[in-house]
Amino acid sequence: MSLSHTAAEYMLSDALLPDPSSSRAKGLRLELPSDRLLKFVTVGLPLFLVSLAFAREFSAGSQISCFSPTNFTGKQSAYTDTACWDSLIHHGFDTEGRAVTKSLWALKVFPYSLLVVAVLMYLPYLLWRYAAAPALHSDLLFIIDELDKSYNRSVRLVQHMKKVQQASAEPERFWEEYERARRERYFEFPLLERYLSCKQHAHALVFIYILRNLLLLLFLAATCLYLVFLHLNIFFQDEFNCSITTGLLQAEPHIPPLIPCKLVFFSVFQLISLSVGSVYVLLIPVVIYNALQLCQWDKGLLSVYEMLPAFDLLSRRMLTCPLNDLNVILLFLRANISELTSFSRLNAVSALREATANKEDIDTVIDFMTLLAGLETTKPKH
């Protein structure tokens, strides 16, 4: 055996991928980077701001300051602040002089409403985690494993072809047999191709993914509308008139009918609501973009694997509507590209293929590896 053939054999042996480790199943990402960012911001932002509001409330003490009459004792003034904070009802008069009341209770429950917002924003993530993530994990694990195995089968096939060619007395007949085997698709990987084709006719993952984004979009819009309602009706009224003519002080003489009060925390709540509302408005286009990703095929990843012999899912079958589970799986394969070891190898081969002068002689990884193995000297030119 010549030195060049020995070197080619060693090179092909090095091209084989190692067996996948058990940590692959634990390292799979079941969320897209944009979805993970949305979850972090939509859930974490209201929780962070509410914690700041509660911290200020505990440090500042009373959240209201009422201007009690000068003849009130300290206990009466403290009772006035407590009673007005408990009621939070503004007493005023309309343009015709009639008495009207307006409840400001939304200000009191505003921090707790942001907690509800954070829980609502977490619901789409729970839906995806328990309804779609287990099936997606199995699909990704199987497809990644089969793609790597397909690459290894191709390398082993090249090794066998090299040995057969060296033992063949008629090189032209060897290449005729190779071309006939390619035409009759002896090199195809039916299990992987059929599995991917079946995913084109399944719609469970894409339905849950779209539902997740629709729910998130609905909650974002509802939160923005809720904050707009607060600003239009309440968040421009930091002062109100409180009535304490009922309760313990109703029998006290010389009690004014209305006592002016001021909300101490008002500016903080305004800042929190503006921050949450502006960030959520900016996130709405991101959610829409995530959903629109499914309207077109991500062909970049599988196009590299068309270098494998008879792997032509893209050119033969990916002509249907992209709203199916296969397109969702392709998006998550792109997010888990680090777990797909064969992709980097084939991507490098693809780059070398583009730089090769005689491109007509290289149309699969088998052709490329046979060139590397030194068989091109006997391959007839077309």
XYZ file of C-alpha atoms in Angstrom:
382
model
C 0.000 0.000 0.000
C 1.399 3.381 -0.972
C 2.133 6.162 1.437
C -0.604 8.363 -0.065
C -3.264 5.688 0.424
C -2.141 5.130 4.008
C -2.345 8.853 4.708
C -5.811 8.994 3.124
C -6.982 6.121 5.294
C -5.750 7.839 8.439
C -7.399 11.080 7.356
C -10.745 9.372 6.803
C -10.477 7.647 10.176
C -9.955 11.023 11.822
C -13.006 12.363 9.988
C -15.293 10.034 11.943
C -17.219 11.713 14.725
C -16.860 10.392 18.271
C -19.809 8.724 19.926
C -22.170 11.297 21.447
C -21.819 11.805 25.166
C -24.676 11.419 27.612
C -24.586 15.155 28.326
C -26.106 15.946 24.918
C -29.631 15.242 26.171
C -29.117 17.652 29.077
C -27.530 20.385 26.975
C -30.306 20.805 24.419
C -31.883 24.263 24.383
C -35.655 24.038 24.223
C -36.130 27.801 23.904
C -35.017 30.117 21.155
C -32.705 32.952 22.247
C -35.352 35.565 21.453
C -37.976 33.664 23.448
C -35.607 33.386 26.403
C -34.982 37.128 26.254
C -38.721 37.834 26.125
C -39.344 35.625 29.147
C -36.559 37.289 31.117
C -37.775 40.826 30.371
C -41.552 40.350 30.532
C -41.433 38.423 33.808
C -38.381 39.940 35.442
C -39.088 43.622 34.795
C -42.395 43.907 36.726
C -41.014 41.771 39.557
C -37.940 43.979 39.834
C -39.936 47.218 39.819
C -42.480 45.905 42.304
C -39.688 44.899 44.658
C -38.347 48.465 44.454
C -41.818 49.858 45.172
C -42.267 47.608 48.203
C -38.784 48.454 49.447
C -39.591 52.162 49.252
C -42.901 51.604 51.012
C -41.233 49.817 53.902
C -38.477 52.404 54.166
C -40.631 55.495 53.783
C -43.422 54.379 56.102
C -46.750 56.098 55.403
C -47.756 56.314 51.747
C -50.127 59.235 52.298
C -49.906 62.674 53.897
C -53.116 64.397 54.984
C -53.345 68.014 56.133
C -55.313 67.636 59.351
C -56.714 70.677 61.185
C -54.391 72.305 63.686
C -56.655 71.410 66.609
C -56.170 67.659 65.940
C -54.053 65.680 68.325
C -51.280 63.399 67.119
C -53.477 60.337 67.428
C -56.279 62.029 65.503
C -53.857 62.981 62.718
C -52.542 59.428 62.539
C -56.096 58.104 62.425
C -56.896 60.561 59.608
C -53.973 59.293 57.522
C -54.969 55.674 58.111
C -58.657 56.233 57.368
C -57.954 58.147 54.160
C -55.450 55.519 53.012
C -57.962 52.746 53.700
C -60.759 54.466 51.797
C -58.839 56.208 48.970
C -62.010 57.940 47.769
C -61.815 61.395 46.274
C -64.709 63.695 47.138
C -65.284 66.558 44.769
C -67.880 68.518 42.884
C -68.855 68.546 39.237
C -69.399 71.606 37.091
C -72.949 71.942 38.390
C -71.876 71.866 42.025
C -73.105 68.371 42.799
C -71.016 66.138 45.033
C -69.219 63.296 43.230
C -66.881 60.599 44.431
C -64.050 58.819 42.643
C -62.324 55.685 43.864
C -58.524 55.638 43.781
C -58.212 52.007 44.844
C -56.324 51.133 41.690
C -53.321 52.961 43.162
C -53.355 50.762 46.227
C -53.509 47.528 44.257
C -51.114 48.695 41.541
C -48.039 46.817 42.904
C -50.087 43.642 43.272
C -51.469 44.050 39.754
C -47.892 44.028 38.468
C -47.379 40.732 40.289
C -50.407 39.403 38.412
C -48.864 40.709 35.173
C -45.643 38.812 35.899
C -47.626 35.593 36.514
C -49.561 36.074 33.269
C -46.347 36.619 31.330
C -45.010 33.348 32.739
C -48.033 31.326 31.568
C -46.950 31.108 27.875
C -43.605 29.739 29.014
C -45.352 27.092 31.150
C -47.559 26.167 28.191
C -44.504 25.604 26.001
C -42.552 23.799 28.709
C -45.205 21.209 29.530
C -47.108 20.911 26.235
C -44.344 21.081 23.617
C -40.874 20.854 25.177
C -40.925 17.065 25.924
C -41.854 16.156 22.324
C -39.413 18.723 20.937
C -36.627 17.323 23.107
C -37.191 13.821 21.711
C -37.313 15.097 18.128
C -34.117 17.118 18.473
C -32.252 14.302 20.171
C -33.227 11.811 17.462
C -32.577 14.140 14.501
C -29.214 15.381 15.798
C -28.123 11.812 16.475
C -29.239 10.637 13.030
C -27.556 13.543 11.232
C -24.262 12.750 12.942
C -24.717 9.056 12.186
C -25.458 9.867 8.538
C -22.185 11.746 8.341
C -20.307 8.809 9.904
C -21.973 6.377 7.489
C -20.775 8.524 4.603
C -17.201 8.471 5.891
C -17.304 4.702 6.410
C -18.731 4.319 2.922
C -15.791 6.293 1.527
C -13.406 4.050 3.424
C -15.056 0.995 1.896
C -15.105 2.562 -1.572
C -11.392 3.285 -1.293
C -10.609 -0.326 -0.461
C -12.843 -1.656 -3.240
C -11.293 0.710 -5.771
C -7.792 -0.335 -4.790
C -8.711 -3.989 -5.215
C -10.520 -3.419 -8.520
C -8.703 -4.346 -11.703
C -11.025 -2.176 -13.833
C -11.327 1.375 -12.387
C -13.849 2.400 -15.042
C -16.232 -0.349 -13.995
C -15.920 0.707 -10.381
C -17.087 4.231 -11.231
C -19.930 2.848 -13.352
C -21.141 0.836 -10.384
C -20.854 3.915 -8.192
C -22.921 6.048 -10.568
C -25.565 3.301 -10.875
C -25.775 2.984 -7.099
C -26.342 6.732 -6.820
C -29.044 6.679 -9.466
C -30.852 3.856 -7.698
C -30.462 5.679 -4.342
C -28.541 2.941 -2.558
C -26.826 5.634 -0.506
C -29.977 7.244 0.897
C -30.935 7.403 4.574
C -34.636 6.485 4.502
C -35.287 6.600 8.252
C -34.087 10.183 8.706
C -35.646 11.512 5.503
C -38.991 9.876 6.172
C -39.003 11.124 9.746
C -38.364 14.687 8.601
C -41.006 14.314 5.898
C -43.545 13.135 8.469
C -42.844 16.232 10.514
C -44.000 18.287 7.550
C -47.477 16.847 8.027
C -47.562 17.397 11.802
C -48.751 20.669 13.320
C -48.710 20.166 17.102
C -45.471 22.064 17.777
C -46.250 24.929 15.423
C -49.736 25.286 16.914
C -48.383 25.508 20.465
C -45.599 27.891 19.397
C -48.047 30.230 17.670
C -50.448 29.969 20.614
C -47.598 30.849 22.963
C -46.768 33.983 20.984
C -50.427 34.953 20.640
C -50.946 34.642 24.399
C -47.834 36.677 25.058
C -48.969 39.302 22.549
C -52.418 39.401 24.165
C -50.988 39.840 27.670
C -48.595 42.552 26.501
C -51.408 44.471 24.804
C -53.727 44.026 27.810
C -51.038 45.297 30.190
C -50.378 48.348 28.014
C -54.122 49.122 27.852
C -54.394 48.719 31.624
C -51.536 51.181 32.173
C -53.075 53.633 29.715
C -56.359 53.414 31.631
C -54.570 54.138 34.902
C -52.811 57.155 33.450
C -55.938 58.612 31.918
C -58.107 58.143 35.003
C -55.921 58.076 38.103
C -52.232 58.755 37.515
C -52.753 62.483 37.055
C -54.335 62.944 40.476
C -51.789 62.876 43.255
C -53.986 65.036 45.511
C -57.525 64.231 46.653
C -60.095 65.280 49.234
C -60.866 62.757 51.923
C -63.967 62.648 54.115
C -63.600 61.540 57.763
C -67.075 62.454 58.968
C -67.722 58.776 59.619
C -66.062 56.441 62.072
C -64.369 57.469 65.322
C -64.197 61.163 64.455
C -67.798 61.681 63.386
C -68.808 62.828 66.886
C -65.893 65.231 67.202
C -66.832 68.917 66.929
C -65.393 71.273 64.333
C -64.393 68.516 61.892
C -64.180 69.853 58.342
C -66.219 67.912 55.778
C -63.198 67.314 53.520
C -59.496 67.058 54.317
C -56.890 67.480 51.543
C -54.430 64.603 51.193
C -51.413 63.930 49.010
C -50.083 60.568 47.807
C -46.401 60.322 48.673
C -45.643 57.386 46.362
C -47.426 58.844 43.342
C -44.318 59.767 41.310
C -42.812 56.323 41.938
C -45.890 54.572 40.555
C -45.888 56.872 37.549
C -42.259 56.012 36.807
C -42.901 52.280 37.223
C -45.939 52.312 34.946
C -44.143 54.307 32.260
C -41.137 51.962 32.387
C -43.223 48.800 32.111
C -45.474 50.233 29.422
C -42.666 51.538 27.209
C -40.661 48.297 27.422
C -43.735 46.165 26.680
C -44.601 48.312 23.663
C -41.077 47.776 22.321
C -41.395 44.005 22.867
C -44.563 43.660 20.804
C -42.673 43.784 17.441
C -40.256 41.160 18.780
C -43.144 38.787 19.525
C -44.610 39.395 16.075
C -41.209 38.731 14.473
C -40.893 35.424 16.355
C -44.247 34.287 15.018
C -43.448 35.432 11.465
C -40.265 33.325 11.424
C -42.469 30.340 10.685
C -43.723 31.886 7.444
C -40.542 30.944 5.562
C -38.282 27.910 5.504
C -34.907 27.933 7.221
C -33.028 26.056 4.493
C -29.537 27.050 5.490
C -28.938 24.149 7.863
C -30.280 21.228 5.880
C -28.760 22.547 2.655
C -25.342 21.677 4.067
C -26.505 18.081 4.618
C -27.514 17.764 0.970
C -23.846 17.047 0.398
C -24.576 13.639 1.893
C -25.479 11.121 -0.811
C -29.180 11.026 -1.745
C -30.146 13.487 1.009
C -32.311 15.872 -0.972
C -35.197 16.674 1.328
C -34.909 20.355 0.487
C -35.102 20.036 -3.276
C -37.729 17.285 -3.385
C -40.077 17.772 -0.461
C -39.742 21.181 1.195
C -42.193 22.818 -1.166
C -45.279 22.875 1.059
C -46.541 25.504 3.491
C -43.837 26.246 6.072
C -46.341 26.286 8.964
C -45.547 22.794 10.231
C -43.502 21.073 12.901
C -40.480 20.574 10.635
C -39.916 24.305 10.345
C -40.123 24.661 14.131
C -37.582 21.855 14.533
C -35.249 23.582 12.061
C -35.375 26.765 14.142
C -34.419 24.835 17.259
C -31.730 22.888 15.403
C -30.213 26.250 14.556
C -30.334 27.179 18.256
C -28.615 23.859 19.147
C -26.000 23.993 16.396
C -23.240 23.461 18.958
C -24.650 19.986 19.696
C -24.625 19.087 15.983
C -20.986 18.075 15.573
C -21.263 17.020 11.949
C -22.505 20.455 10.862
C -19.142 22.146 11.426
C -17.369 19.380 9.503
C -19.750 19.541 6.540
C -19.751 23.331 6.614
C -15.972 23.299 6.215
C -16.252 20.773 3.386
C -18.877 23.007 1.760
C -16.519 25.983 1.924
C -13.746 23.946 0.310
C -16.186 22.735 -2.296
C -16.991 26.319 -3.254
C -13.275 27.040 -3.647
C -12.639 24.005 -5.874
C -11.997 24.681 -9.537
C -13.684 21.574 -10.986
C -17.013 21.896 -9.218
C -18.785 19.651 -11.709
C -16.942 16.658 -10.275
C -17.998 17.392 -6.662
C -21.706 17.194 -5.855
C -21.787 15.148 -2.647
C -19.504 14.577 0.281
C -18.746 11.138 -1.191
C -17.236 12.757 -4.283
C -15.272 15.204 -2.160
C -13.873 12.520 0.106
C -12.964 10.275 -2.783
C -10.968 13.179 -4.178
C -9.242 13.525 -0.830
C -8.588 9.788 -0.778
C -6.646 10.039 -4.015
C -9.129 8.304 -6.305
C -9.581 11.234 -8.670
C -6.740 10.077 -10.875
C -8.769 7.114 -12.025
C -12.209 8.724 -12.063
C -13.327 9.381 -15.652
C -14.008 13.034 -16.434
C -17.441 14.010 -17.744
